[in-house]
Structures are given as structure tokens and as C-alpha cells.
Amino acid sequence: QVYLVESGGGSVQSGGSLRLSCAASGNIPSNQCMGWFRQRPGKEREGVARFDSNGKASYDDSMNGRITIARDTSKNILYLQMNSLKPEDTATYYCVADFKVCLTKWWYLGVTPGEGTQVTVSS
């Protein structure tokens, strides 16, 4: 059983930055795929970024170029640095640690995230 707690969200102005954190506890293999997805108001889930089983980072189109995913494997913490935020980035951001994150469109595959952290970007 893996427990995930996201934090670091908040309210920022357009152009601002935030760093989200996801503290994971439980039995997490070092090669576990982990990722972030988001859900904007009235929209479907969309992938943001992930680490594959080889530790390679990949970014989805939603925020590519403005984000960096990082991971501290010693502390089981996943990070998401977000820069140049836009009002359309307003969403709840969730992290997931699951083998399904290794797959395509993983955010649609019934993954179980934490409670999420709210990000609100004002213009």
C-alpha cells in the first residue's frame, strides 16, 4: 500500500512559480514509475510529467517547457517545479506512484492519487 500526500499548491499571479511536493510512504521500489497529472475545473484529467522505470523524465504537452519533475529517492519525495504559470494552469494537481504510470495515457488507467494540491493562477 502506497500513501501519497501532495503539498505546495497555492495562489499565485500569472508568471509566478510554485514547487509541488509529493511525499510517498509505503513499499515503493526504486524503479517505480511516478508522475503528476492535473484536473482543471470542468475538464478531464491530463498528464503533466512522469518518471519511467529507468528514471527518465518525460513531459506531456500541457505544460512542457515550463516544468521540471524531480525525485528524491532517499526520501521518497516527488517534486514538480512549475514556472511561468498561466491562469489556464489553475487545477488540482495529483501525484501517483504505480506501475501504470509507466504506460501511455496512464492518468486514464484508474490510478489512485493522493488528495491533490490546489493551484490557482490569477491574471
Short mmCIF file of C-alpha atoms in Angstrom, two decimals:
data_model
loop_
_atom_site.label_atom_id
_atom_site.label_comp_id
_atom_site.label_asym_id
_atom_site.label_seq_id
_atom_site.Cartn_x
_atom_site.Cartn_y
_atom_site.Cartn_z
CA GLN A 1 0.00 0.00 0.00
CA VAL A 2 1.39 3.37 -1.02
CA TYR A 3 0.27 6.59 0.63
CA LEU A 4 0.75 9.88 -1.16
CA VAL A 5 0.46 13.39 0.21
CA GLU A 6 0.74 16.32 -2.15
CA SER A 7 1.59 19.83 -0.98
CA GLY A 8 2.96 23.13 -2.19
CA GLY A 9 -0.03 24.45 -4.05
CA GLY A 10 -1.37 27.93 -3.56
CA SER A 11 -2.44 31.12 -5.25
CA VAL A 12 -0.01 32.97 -7.50
CA GLN A 13 -0.17 35.60 -10.15
CA SER A 14 0.39 34.88 -13.79
CA GLY A 15 4.08 34.39 -14.46
CA GLY A 16 4.74 33.12 -10.97
CA SER A 17 6.27 29.86 -9.84
CA LEU A 18 5.40 27.07 -7.45
CA ARG A 19 7.09 23.87 -6.40
CA LEU A 20 4.81 20.99 -5.60
CA SER A 21 5.88 18.10 -3.44
CA CYS A 22 4.53 14.59 -3.08
CA ALA A 23 5.59 12.61 -0.04
CA ALA A 24 5.20 8.90 -0.61
CA SER A 25 5.21 6.25 2.08
CA GLY A 26 4.91 2.51 1.88
CA ASN A 27 6.68 -0.08 -0.22
CA ILE A 28 7.99 1.87 -3.21
CA PRO A 29 10.56 0.19 -5.42
CA SER A 30 13.43 2.39 -6.54
CA ASN A 31 12.38 1.86 -10.17
CA GLN A 32 8.74 2.72 -9.52
CA CYS A 33 7.18 4.93 -12.16
CA MET A 34 5.83 8.12 -10.61
CA GLY A 35 4.08 11.04 -12.13
CA TRP A 36 1.88 14.08 -11.88
CA PHE A 37 -1.45 14.71 -13.52
CA ARG A 38 -3.86 17.58 -13.11
CA GLN A 39 -7.54 18.23 -13.36
CA ARG A 40 -8.73 21.66 -14.34
CA PRO A 41 -12.26 22.82 -13.44
CA GLY A 42 -14.76 21.15 -15.73
CA LYS A 43 -12.04 19.30 -17.65
CA GLU A 44 -10.78 15.74 -17.84
CA ARG A 45 -7.57 14.63 -16.20
CA GLU A 46 -4.43 15.38 -18.17
CA GLY A 47 -0.93 14.14 -17.70
CA VAL A 48 1.77 16.60 -16.73
CA ALA A 49 5.03 14.72 -16.18
CA ARG A 50 6.40 11.40 -15.05
CA PHE A 51 9.47 9.29 -14.36
CA ASP A 52 9.64 5.95 -16.08
CA SER A 53 11.13 2.80 -14.57
CA ASN A 54 14.60 3.84 -15.74
CA GLY A 55 14.34 7.21 -14.04
CA LYS A 56 13.88 9.08 -17.29
CA ALA A 57 11.66 12.15 -17.11
CA SER A 58 9.06 12.91 -19.72
CA TYR A 59 6.65 15.77 -20.05
CA ASP A 60 3.22 15.99 -21.58
CA ASP A 61 2.22 18.83 -23.84
CA SER A 62 0.05 20.50 -21.22
CA MET A 63 2.95 22.31 -19.52
CA ASN A 64 6.04 21.22 -21.40
CA GLY A 65 8.84 23.78 -21.29
CA ARG A 66 7.65 25.35 -18.07
CA ILE A 67 8.03 22.50 -15.63
CA THR A 68 10.66 20.21 -14.19
CA ILE A 69 9.98 16.95 -12.42
CA ALA A 70 12.45 15.77 -9.81
CA ARG A 71 12.66 12.97 -7.31
CA ASP A 72 14.48 12.36 -4.07
CA THR A 73 14.54 8.59 -3.88
CA SER A 74 16.16 8.59 -0.43
CA LYS A 75 13.18 10.44 0.99
CA ASN A 76 10.53 9.14 -1.42
CA ILE A 77 9.52 12.64 -2.42
CA LEU A 78 8.45 13.65 -5.91
CA TYR A 79 8.63 17.29 -6.94
CA LEU A 80 7.16 19.40 -9.68
CA GLN A 81 8.72 22.80 -10.28
CA MET A 82 6.33 24.98 -12.25
CA ASN A 83 7.39 28.29 -13.76
CA SER A 84 5.73 30.95 -15.91
CA LEU A 85 2.36 29.88 -14.63
CA LYS A 86 -0.73 30.88 -16.56
CA PRO A 87 -4.36 31.23 -15.47
CA GLU A 88 -5.15 28.10 -17.51
CA ASP A 89 -2.83 26.15 -15.22
CA THR A 90 -5.37 26.56 -12.45
CA ALA A 91 -6.13 22.99 -11.39
CA THR A 92 -5.79 20.40 -8.71
CA TYR A 93 -2.50 18.58 -9.12
CA TYR A 94 -2.12 14.96 -8.14
CA CYS A 95 0.79 12.56 -7.89
CA VAL A 96 0.72 8.84 -8.48
CA ALA A 97 3.15 6.01 -7.75
CA ASP A 98 2.03 2.98 -9.71
CA PHE A 99 3.32 0.69 -12.46
CA LYS A 100 0.52 2.10 -14.62
CA VAL A 101 2.42 5.39 -14.73
CA CYS A 102 4.85 3.55 -16.99
CA LEU A 103 2.11 3.21 -19.61
CA THR A 104 0.72 5.59 -22.20
CA LYS A 105 -2.10 7.88 -21.08
CA TRP A 106 -1.61 6.48 -17.60
CA TRP A 107 -3.83 9.10 -15.96
CA TYR A 108 -6.85 7.42 -17.55
CA LEU A 109 -5.98 3.96 -16.22
CA GLY A 110 -7.72 4.00 -12.87
CA VAL A 111 -4.69 5.13 -10.90
CA THR A 112 -5.11 6.17 -7.28
CA PRO A 113 -3.58 9.53 -6.44
CA GLY A 114 -3.26 11.41 -3.20
CA GLU A 115 -5.72 14.10 -2.18
CA GLY A 116 -4.14 16.60 -4.52
CA THR A 117 -2.97 20.15 -4.07
CA GLN A 118 -4.80 23.14 -5.49
CA VAL A 119 -3.02 25.62 -7.72
CA THR A 120 -4.76 28.88 -8.59
CA VAL A 121 -3.20 31.32 -11.02
CA SER A 122 -4.70 34.77 -11.36
CA SER A 123 -4.21 37.11 -14.28
#
